[in-house]
Short mmCIF file of C-alpha atoms and ligand atoms in Angstrom, two decimals:
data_model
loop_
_atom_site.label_atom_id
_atom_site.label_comp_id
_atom_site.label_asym_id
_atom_site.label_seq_id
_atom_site.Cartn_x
_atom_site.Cartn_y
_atom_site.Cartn_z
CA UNK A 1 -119.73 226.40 42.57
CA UNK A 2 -119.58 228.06 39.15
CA UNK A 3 -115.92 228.04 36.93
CA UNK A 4 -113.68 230.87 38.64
CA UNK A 5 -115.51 231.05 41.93
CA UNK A 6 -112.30 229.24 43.82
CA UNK A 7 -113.23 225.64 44.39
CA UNK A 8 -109.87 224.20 43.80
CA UNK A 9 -108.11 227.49 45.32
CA UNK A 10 -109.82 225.97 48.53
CA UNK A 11 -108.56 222.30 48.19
CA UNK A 12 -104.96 223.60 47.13
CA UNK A 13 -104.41 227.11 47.77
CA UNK A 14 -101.26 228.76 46.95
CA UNK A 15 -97.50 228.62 48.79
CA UNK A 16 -98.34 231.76 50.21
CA UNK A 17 -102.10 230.15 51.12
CA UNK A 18 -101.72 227.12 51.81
CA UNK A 19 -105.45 225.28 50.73
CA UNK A 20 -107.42 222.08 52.40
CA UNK A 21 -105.40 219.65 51.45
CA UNK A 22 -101.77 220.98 52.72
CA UNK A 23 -102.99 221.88 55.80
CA UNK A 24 -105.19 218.29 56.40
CA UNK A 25 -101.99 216.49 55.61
CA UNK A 26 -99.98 218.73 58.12
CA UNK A 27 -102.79 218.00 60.77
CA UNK A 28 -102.75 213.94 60.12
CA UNK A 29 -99.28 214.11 60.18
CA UNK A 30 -98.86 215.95 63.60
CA UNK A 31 -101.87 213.56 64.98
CA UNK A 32 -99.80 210.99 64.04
CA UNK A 33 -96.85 211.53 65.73
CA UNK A 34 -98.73 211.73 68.86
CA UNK A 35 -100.54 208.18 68.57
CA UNK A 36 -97.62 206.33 70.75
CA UNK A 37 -100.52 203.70 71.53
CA UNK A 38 -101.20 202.66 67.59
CA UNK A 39 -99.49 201.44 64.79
CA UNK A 40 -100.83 203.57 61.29
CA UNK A 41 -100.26 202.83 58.38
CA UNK A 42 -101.60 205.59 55.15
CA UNK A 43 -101.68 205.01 51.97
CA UNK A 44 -103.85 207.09 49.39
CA UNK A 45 -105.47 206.86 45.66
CA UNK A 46 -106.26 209.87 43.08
CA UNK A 47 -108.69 209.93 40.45
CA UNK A 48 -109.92 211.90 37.57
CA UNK A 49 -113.73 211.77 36.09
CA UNK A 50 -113.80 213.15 32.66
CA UNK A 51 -116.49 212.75 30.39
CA UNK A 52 -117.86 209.63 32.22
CA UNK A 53 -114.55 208.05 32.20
CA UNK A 54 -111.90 207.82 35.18
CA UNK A 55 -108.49 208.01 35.25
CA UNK A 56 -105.98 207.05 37.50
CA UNK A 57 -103.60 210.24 38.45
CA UNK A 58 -101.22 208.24 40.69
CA UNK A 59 -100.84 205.87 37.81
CA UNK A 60 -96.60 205.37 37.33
CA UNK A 61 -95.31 206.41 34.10
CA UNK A 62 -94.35 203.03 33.11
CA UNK A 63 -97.33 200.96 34.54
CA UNK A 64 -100.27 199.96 32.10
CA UNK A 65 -103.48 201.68 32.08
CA UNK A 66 -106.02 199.56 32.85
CA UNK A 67 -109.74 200.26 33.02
CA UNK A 68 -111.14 201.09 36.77
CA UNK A 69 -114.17 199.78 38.73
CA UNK A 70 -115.81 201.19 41.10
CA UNK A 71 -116.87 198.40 44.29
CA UNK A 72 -117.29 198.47 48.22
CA UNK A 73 -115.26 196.64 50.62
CA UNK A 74 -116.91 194.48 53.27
CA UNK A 75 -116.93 198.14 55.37
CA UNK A 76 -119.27 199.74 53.10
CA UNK A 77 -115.88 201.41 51.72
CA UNK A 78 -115.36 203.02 48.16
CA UNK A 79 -112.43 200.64 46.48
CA UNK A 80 -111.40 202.17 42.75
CA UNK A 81 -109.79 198.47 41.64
CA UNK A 82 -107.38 198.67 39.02
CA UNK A 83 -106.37 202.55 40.58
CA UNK A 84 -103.07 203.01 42.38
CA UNK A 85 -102.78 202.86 46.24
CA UNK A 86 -99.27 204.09 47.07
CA UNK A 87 -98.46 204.04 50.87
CA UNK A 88 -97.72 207.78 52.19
CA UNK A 89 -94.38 207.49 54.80
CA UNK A 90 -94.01 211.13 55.39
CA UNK A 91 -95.29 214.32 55.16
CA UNK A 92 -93.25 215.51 51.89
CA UNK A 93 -93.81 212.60 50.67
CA UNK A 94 -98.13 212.93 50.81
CA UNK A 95 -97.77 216.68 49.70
CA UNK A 96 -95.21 214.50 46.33
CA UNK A 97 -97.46 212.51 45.59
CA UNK A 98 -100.90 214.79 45.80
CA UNK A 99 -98.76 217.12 43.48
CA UNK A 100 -97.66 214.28 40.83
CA UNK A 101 -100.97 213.60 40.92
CA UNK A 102 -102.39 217.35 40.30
CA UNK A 103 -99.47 217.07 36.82
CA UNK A 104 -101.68 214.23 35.42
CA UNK A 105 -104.95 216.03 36.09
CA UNK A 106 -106.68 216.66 32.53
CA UNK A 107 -107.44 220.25 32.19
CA UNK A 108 -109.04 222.58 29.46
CA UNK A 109 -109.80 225.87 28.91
CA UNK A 110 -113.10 227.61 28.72
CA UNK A 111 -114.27 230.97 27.97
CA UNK A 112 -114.58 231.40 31.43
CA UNK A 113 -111.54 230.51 33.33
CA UNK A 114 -108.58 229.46 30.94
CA UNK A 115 -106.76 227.32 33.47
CA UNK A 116 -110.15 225.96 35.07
CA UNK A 117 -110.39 222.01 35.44
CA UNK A 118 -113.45 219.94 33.25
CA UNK A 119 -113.24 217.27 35.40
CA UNK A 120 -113.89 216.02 39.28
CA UNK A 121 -110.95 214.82 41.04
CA UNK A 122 -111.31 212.40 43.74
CA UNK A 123 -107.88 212.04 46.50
CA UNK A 124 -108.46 209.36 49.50
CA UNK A 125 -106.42 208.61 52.05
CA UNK A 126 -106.49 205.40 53.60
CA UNK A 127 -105.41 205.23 57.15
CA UNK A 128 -105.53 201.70 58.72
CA UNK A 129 -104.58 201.66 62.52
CA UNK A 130 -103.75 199.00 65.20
CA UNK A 131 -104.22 199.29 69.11
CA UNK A 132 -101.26 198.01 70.10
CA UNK A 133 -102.07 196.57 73.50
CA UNK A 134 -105.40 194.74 72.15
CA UNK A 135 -104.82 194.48 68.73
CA UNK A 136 -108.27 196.31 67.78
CA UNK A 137 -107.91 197.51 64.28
CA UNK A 138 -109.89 200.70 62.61
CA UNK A 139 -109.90 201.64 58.65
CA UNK A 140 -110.90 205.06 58.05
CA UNK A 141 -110.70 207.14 55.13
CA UNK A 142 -110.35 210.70 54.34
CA UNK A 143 -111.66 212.28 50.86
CA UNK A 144 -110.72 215.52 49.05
CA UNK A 145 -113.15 216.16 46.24
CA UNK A 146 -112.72 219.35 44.10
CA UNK A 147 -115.85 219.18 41.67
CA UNK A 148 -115.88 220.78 38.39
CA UNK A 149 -117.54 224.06 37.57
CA UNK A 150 -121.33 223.89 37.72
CA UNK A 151 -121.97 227.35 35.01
CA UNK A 152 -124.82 227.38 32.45
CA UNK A 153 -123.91 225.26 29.37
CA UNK A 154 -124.32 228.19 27.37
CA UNK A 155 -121.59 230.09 29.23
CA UNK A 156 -119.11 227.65 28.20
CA UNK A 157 -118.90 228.27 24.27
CA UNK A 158 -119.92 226.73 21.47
CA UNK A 159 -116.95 224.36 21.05
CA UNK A 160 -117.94 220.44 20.55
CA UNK A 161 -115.61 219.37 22.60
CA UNK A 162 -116.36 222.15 25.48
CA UNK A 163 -120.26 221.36 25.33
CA UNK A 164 -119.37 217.75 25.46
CA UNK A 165 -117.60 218.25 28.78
CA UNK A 166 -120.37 220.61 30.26
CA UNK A 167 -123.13 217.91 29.61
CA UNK A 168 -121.20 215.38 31.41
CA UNK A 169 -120.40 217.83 34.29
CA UNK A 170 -123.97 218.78 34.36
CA UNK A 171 -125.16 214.86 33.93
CA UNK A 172 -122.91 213.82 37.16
CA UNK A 173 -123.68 217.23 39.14
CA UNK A 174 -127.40 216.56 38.58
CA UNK A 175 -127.02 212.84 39.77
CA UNK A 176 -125.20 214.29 42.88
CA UNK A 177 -127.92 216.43 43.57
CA UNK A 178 -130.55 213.74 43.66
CA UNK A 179 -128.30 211.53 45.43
CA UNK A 180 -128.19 214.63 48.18
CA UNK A 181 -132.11 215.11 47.94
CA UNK A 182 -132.91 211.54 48.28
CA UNK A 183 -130.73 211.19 51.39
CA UNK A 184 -131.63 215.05 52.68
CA UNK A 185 -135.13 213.49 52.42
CA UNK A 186 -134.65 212.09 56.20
CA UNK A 187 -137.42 209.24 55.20
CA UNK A 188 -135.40 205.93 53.98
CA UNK A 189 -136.01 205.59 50.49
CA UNK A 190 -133.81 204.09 47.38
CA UNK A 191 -131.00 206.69 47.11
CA UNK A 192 -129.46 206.63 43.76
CA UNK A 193 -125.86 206.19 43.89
CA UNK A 194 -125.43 203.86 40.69
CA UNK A 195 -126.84 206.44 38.40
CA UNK A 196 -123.23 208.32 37.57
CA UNK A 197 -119.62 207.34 38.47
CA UNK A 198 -119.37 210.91 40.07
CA UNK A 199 -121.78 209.58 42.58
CA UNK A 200 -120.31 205.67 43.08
CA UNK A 201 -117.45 207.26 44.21
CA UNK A 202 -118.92 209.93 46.65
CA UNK A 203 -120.89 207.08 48.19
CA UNK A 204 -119.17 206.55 51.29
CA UNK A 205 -118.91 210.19 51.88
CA UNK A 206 -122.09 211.20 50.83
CA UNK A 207 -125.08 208.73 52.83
CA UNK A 208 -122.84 206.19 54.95
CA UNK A 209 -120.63 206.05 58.37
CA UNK A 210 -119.53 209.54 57.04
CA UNK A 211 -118.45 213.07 58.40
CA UNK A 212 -118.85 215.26 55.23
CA UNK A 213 -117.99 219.16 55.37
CA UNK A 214 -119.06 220.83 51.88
CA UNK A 215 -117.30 224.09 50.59
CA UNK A 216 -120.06 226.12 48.15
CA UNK A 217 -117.77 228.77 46.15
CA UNK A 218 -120.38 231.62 44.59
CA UNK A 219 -119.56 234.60 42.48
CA UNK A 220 -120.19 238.13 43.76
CA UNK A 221 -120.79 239.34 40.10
CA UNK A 222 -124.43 239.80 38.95
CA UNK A 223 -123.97 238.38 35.86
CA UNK A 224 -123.88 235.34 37.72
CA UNK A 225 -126.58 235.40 39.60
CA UNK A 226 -128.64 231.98 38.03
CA UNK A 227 -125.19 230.16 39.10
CA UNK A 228 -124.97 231.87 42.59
CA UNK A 229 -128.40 231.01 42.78
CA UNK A 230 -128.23 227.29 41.85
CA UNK A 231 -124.83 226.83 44.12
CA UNK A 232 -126.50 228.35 46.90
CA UNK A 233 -130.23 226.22 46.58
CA UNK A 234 -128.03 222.83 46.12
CA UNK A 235 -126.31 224.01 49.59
CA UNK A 236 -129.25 224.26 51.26
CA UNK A 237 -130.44 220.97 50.17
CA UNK A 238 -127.17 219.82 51.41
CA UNK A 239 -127.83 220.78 54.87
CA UNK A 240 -130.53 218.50 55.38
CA UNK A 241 -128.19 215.56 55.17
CA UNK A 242 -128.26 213.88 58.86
CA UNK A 243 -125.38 211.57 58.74
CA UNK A 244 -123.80 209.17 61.23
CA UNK A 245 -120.34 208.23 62.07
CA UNK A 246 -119.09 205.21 63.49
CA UNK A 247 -115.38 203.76 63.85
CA UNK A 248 -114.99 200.89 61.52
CA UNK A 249 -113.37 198.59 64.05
CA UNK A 250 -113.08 194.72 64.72
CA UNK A 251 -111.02 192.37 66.91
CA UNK A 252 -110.88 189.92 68.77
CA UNK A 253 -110.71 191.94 72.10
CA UNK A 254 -114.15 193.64 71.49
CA UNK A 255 -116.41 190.53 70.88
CA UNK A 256 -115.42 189.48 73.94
CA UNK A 257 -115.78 192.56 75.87
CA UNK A 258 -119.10 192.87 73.96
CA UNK A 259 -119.76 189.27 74.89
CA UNK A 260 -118.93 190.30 78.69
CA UNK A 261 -121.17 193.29 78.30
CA UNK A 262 -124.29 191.01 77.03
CA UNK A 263 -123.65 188.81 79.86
CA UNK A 264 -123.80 191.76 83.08
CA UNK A 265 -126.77 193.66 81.12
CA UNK A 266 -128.50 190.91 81.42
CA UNK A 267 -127.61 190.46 85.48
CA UNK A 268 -128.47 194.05 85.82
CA UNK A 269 -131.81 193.50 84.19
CA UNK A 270 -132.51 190.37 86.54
CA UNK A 271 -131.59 192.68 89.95
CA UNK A 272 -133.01 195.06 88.53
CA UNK A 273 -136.41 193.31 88.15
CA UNK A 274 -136.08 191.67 91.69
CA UNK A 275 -135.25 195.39 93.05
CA UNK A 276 -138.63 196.42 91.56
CA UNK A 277 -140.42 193.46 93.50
CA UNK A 278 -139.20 194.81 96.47
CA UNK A 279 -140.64 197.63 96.06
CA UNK A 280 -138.23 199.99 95.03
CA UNK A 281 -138.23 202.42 91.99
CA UNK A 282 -135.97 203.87 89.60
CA UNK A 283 -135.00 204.84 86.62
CA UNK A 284 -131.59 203.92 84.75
CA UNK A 285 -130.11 206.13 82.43
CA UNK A 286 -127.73 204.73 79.90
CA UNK A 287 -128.94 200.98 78.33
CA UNK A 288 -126.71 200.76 75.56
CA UNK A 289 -123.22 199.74 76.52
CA UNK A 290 -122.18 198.13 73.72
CA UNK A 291 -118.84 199.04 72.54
CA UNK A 292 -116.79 198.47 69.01
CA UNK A 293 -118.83 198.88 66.38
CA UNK A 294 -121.93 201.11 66.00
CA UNK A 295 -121.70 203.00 69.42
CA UNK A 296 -119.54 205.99 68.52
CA UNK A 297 -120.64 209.39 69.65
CA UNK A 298 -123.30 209.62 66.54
CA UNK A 299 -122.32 213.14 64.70
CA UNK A 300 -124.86 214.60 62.63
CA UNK A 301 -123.87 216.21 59.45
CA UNK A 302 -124.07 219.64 59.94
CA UNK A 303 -122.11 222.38 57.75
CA UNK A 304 -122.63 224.92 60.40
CA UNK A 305 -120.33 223.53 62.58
CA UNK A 306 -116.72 224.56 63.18
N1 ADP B 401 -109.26 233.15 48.04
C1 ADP B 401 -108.52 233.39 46.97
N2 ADP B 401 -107.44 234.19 47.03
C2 ADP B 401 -106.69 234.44 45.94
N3 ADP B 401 -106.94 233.94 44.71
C3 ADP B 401 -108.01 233.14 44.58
C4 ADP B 401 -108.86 232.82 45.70
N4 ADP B 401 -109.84 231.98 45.26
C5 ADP B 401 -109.62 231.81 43.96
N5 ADP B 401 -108.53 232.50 43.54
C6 ADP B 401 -108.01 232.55 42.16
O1 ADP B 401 -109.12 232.67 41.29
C7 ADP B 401 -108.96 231.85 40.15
C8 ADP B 401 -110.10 230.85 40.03
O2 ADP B 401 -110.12 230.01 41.17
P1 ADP B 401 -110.25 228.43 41.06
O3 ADP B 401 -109.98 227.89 42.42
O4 ADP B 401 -109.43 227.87 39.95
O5 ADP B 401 -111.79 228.29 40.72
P2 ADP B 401 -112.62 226.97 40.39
O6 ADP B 401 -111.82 225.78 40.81
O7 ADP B 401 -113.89 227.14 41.19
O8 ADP B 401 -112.86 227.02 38.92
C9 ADP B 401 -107.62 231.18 40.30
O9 ADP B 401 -106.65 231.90 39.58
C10 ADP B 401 -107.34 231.26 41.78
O10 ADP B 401 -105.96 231.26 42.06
MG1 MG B 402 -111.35 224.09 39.67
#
């Protein structure tokens, strides 16, 4: 959505309205408590994109800035190397650290919204688990992205500086946009995540073992109709996103079961063969037992739901 329409209203809200991201950390938190079975551990990164650079937000005062990269774990997960993972213990402690992190954010003003934000911000939570009676672990991670505003260049003014940030906004919000036609497309074709950092660090939300929900903030006013317009068309195009989730898991305990599982599929195939020379018919339902990795219930993106 356009500057003003309430994008990062949504992530943070208010004290009196609490936004995504309170609420999400209240909801892990009291999820949590009730996993007696599972050891978690969380731990969480922030980022800034600003003109085509990134910035660490959770960056302590006295450490060094050094320059960030943008890679993928063995998972297929979004690392930012050189950013700062700090481990979340507690819930005042996530809601501390999201808001030290908001301080550092690099803001601007606009004719449109004096307060409004120039750049994308990017908070993940990690959250690695272990199964304490087999040992299985899972890595999962959670994203908060509040974009920046997505008006008309020629809204923005005729500062340098101000045009300079609405061409990179515009650069990165175009490249997410093909990113989300290519892989709205259905067919499997080269989807073009390399093109702008903006998209690098969506990736594993965007096209991959992802659930993505997407907010689209419009303006009721008529003057902006051509943004309402654009917001709305680049939802649409959204919506034809089909992704699918699994649980990143691995251990020890699975192979084997998975082994185990291998070995009585095929004894059921061999009965079932000698059944069939017998004479007798039927039909079986359910041939993929495999468990672990790549059987999850497979969730379609879909914004309509919930
Ligand atoms: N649902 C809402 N209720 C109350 N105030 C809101 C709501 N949504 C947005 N606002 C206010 O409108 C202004 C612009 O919203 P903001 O979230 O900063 O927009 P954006 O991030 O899209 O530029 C802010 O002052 C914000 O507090
Ligand atoms: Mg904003």
């Amino acid at each position: 959505g356009q500057t003003g329409s309430g994008k990062t209203f949504t992530i943070q809200g208010d004290a009196k309205n609490p936004g995504l991201t309170p609420r999400i950390f209240e909801e892990l938190f009291t999820i949590l408590d009730s996993m007696d079975n599972f050891e978690v551990s969380l731990s969480c990164y922030m980022v800034e994109l600003y003109l085509e650079s990134l910035k660490d937000l959770l960056r302590p005062k006295k450490a060094a800035e050094v320059p960030l990269e943008i890679k993928k774990n063995a998972h297929g997960m979004v690392v930012v190397e050189g950013a700062h993972e700090i481990p979340i213990e507690s819930l005042s402690q996530a809601n501390k650290i999201f808001e030290f992190g908001l301080d550092n954010r690099k803001t601007a003003s606009t004719n449109m919204n004096a307060t409004s934000s120039r750049s994308h911000l990017v908070f993940s939570i990690v959250i690695n688990s272990r199964n304490k009676q087999t040992g299985q672990r899972t890595v999962g991670k959670l994203s908060l992205v509040d974009l920046a505003g997505s008006e008309r260049v020629s809204k923005t003014g005729a500062d340098k500086e101000r045009l300079k940030e609405a061409l990179a906004i515009n650069k990165s919000l175009s490249a997410l946009g093909n990113v989300i036609s290519a892989l709205g497309d259905g067919k499997k074709k080269h989807v073009p995540y390399r093109d702008n950092k903006l998209t690098m660090l969506m990736e594993d939300s965007l096209g991959g073992n992802a659930k993505t929900l997407m907010f689209v903030n419009v303006s009721p006013a008529s003057y902006n109709t051509d943004e309402t317009n654009t917001s709305l068309t680049y939802a649409k195009r959204v919506k034809n996103i089909k992704n699918v989730a699994v649980k990143n898991t691995k251990s020890k305990q699975t192979d084997k079961m998975n082994a185990i599982i291998m070995e009585l599929q095929g004894e059921i195939t061999r009965l079932e063969s000698k059944l069939e020379e017998g004479g007798v018919k039927f039909r079986r339902t359910n041939t993929n037992f495999n468990i672990g990795e790549g059987d999850e219930e497979e969730k379609e993106f879909d914004p309509d739901e919930e």
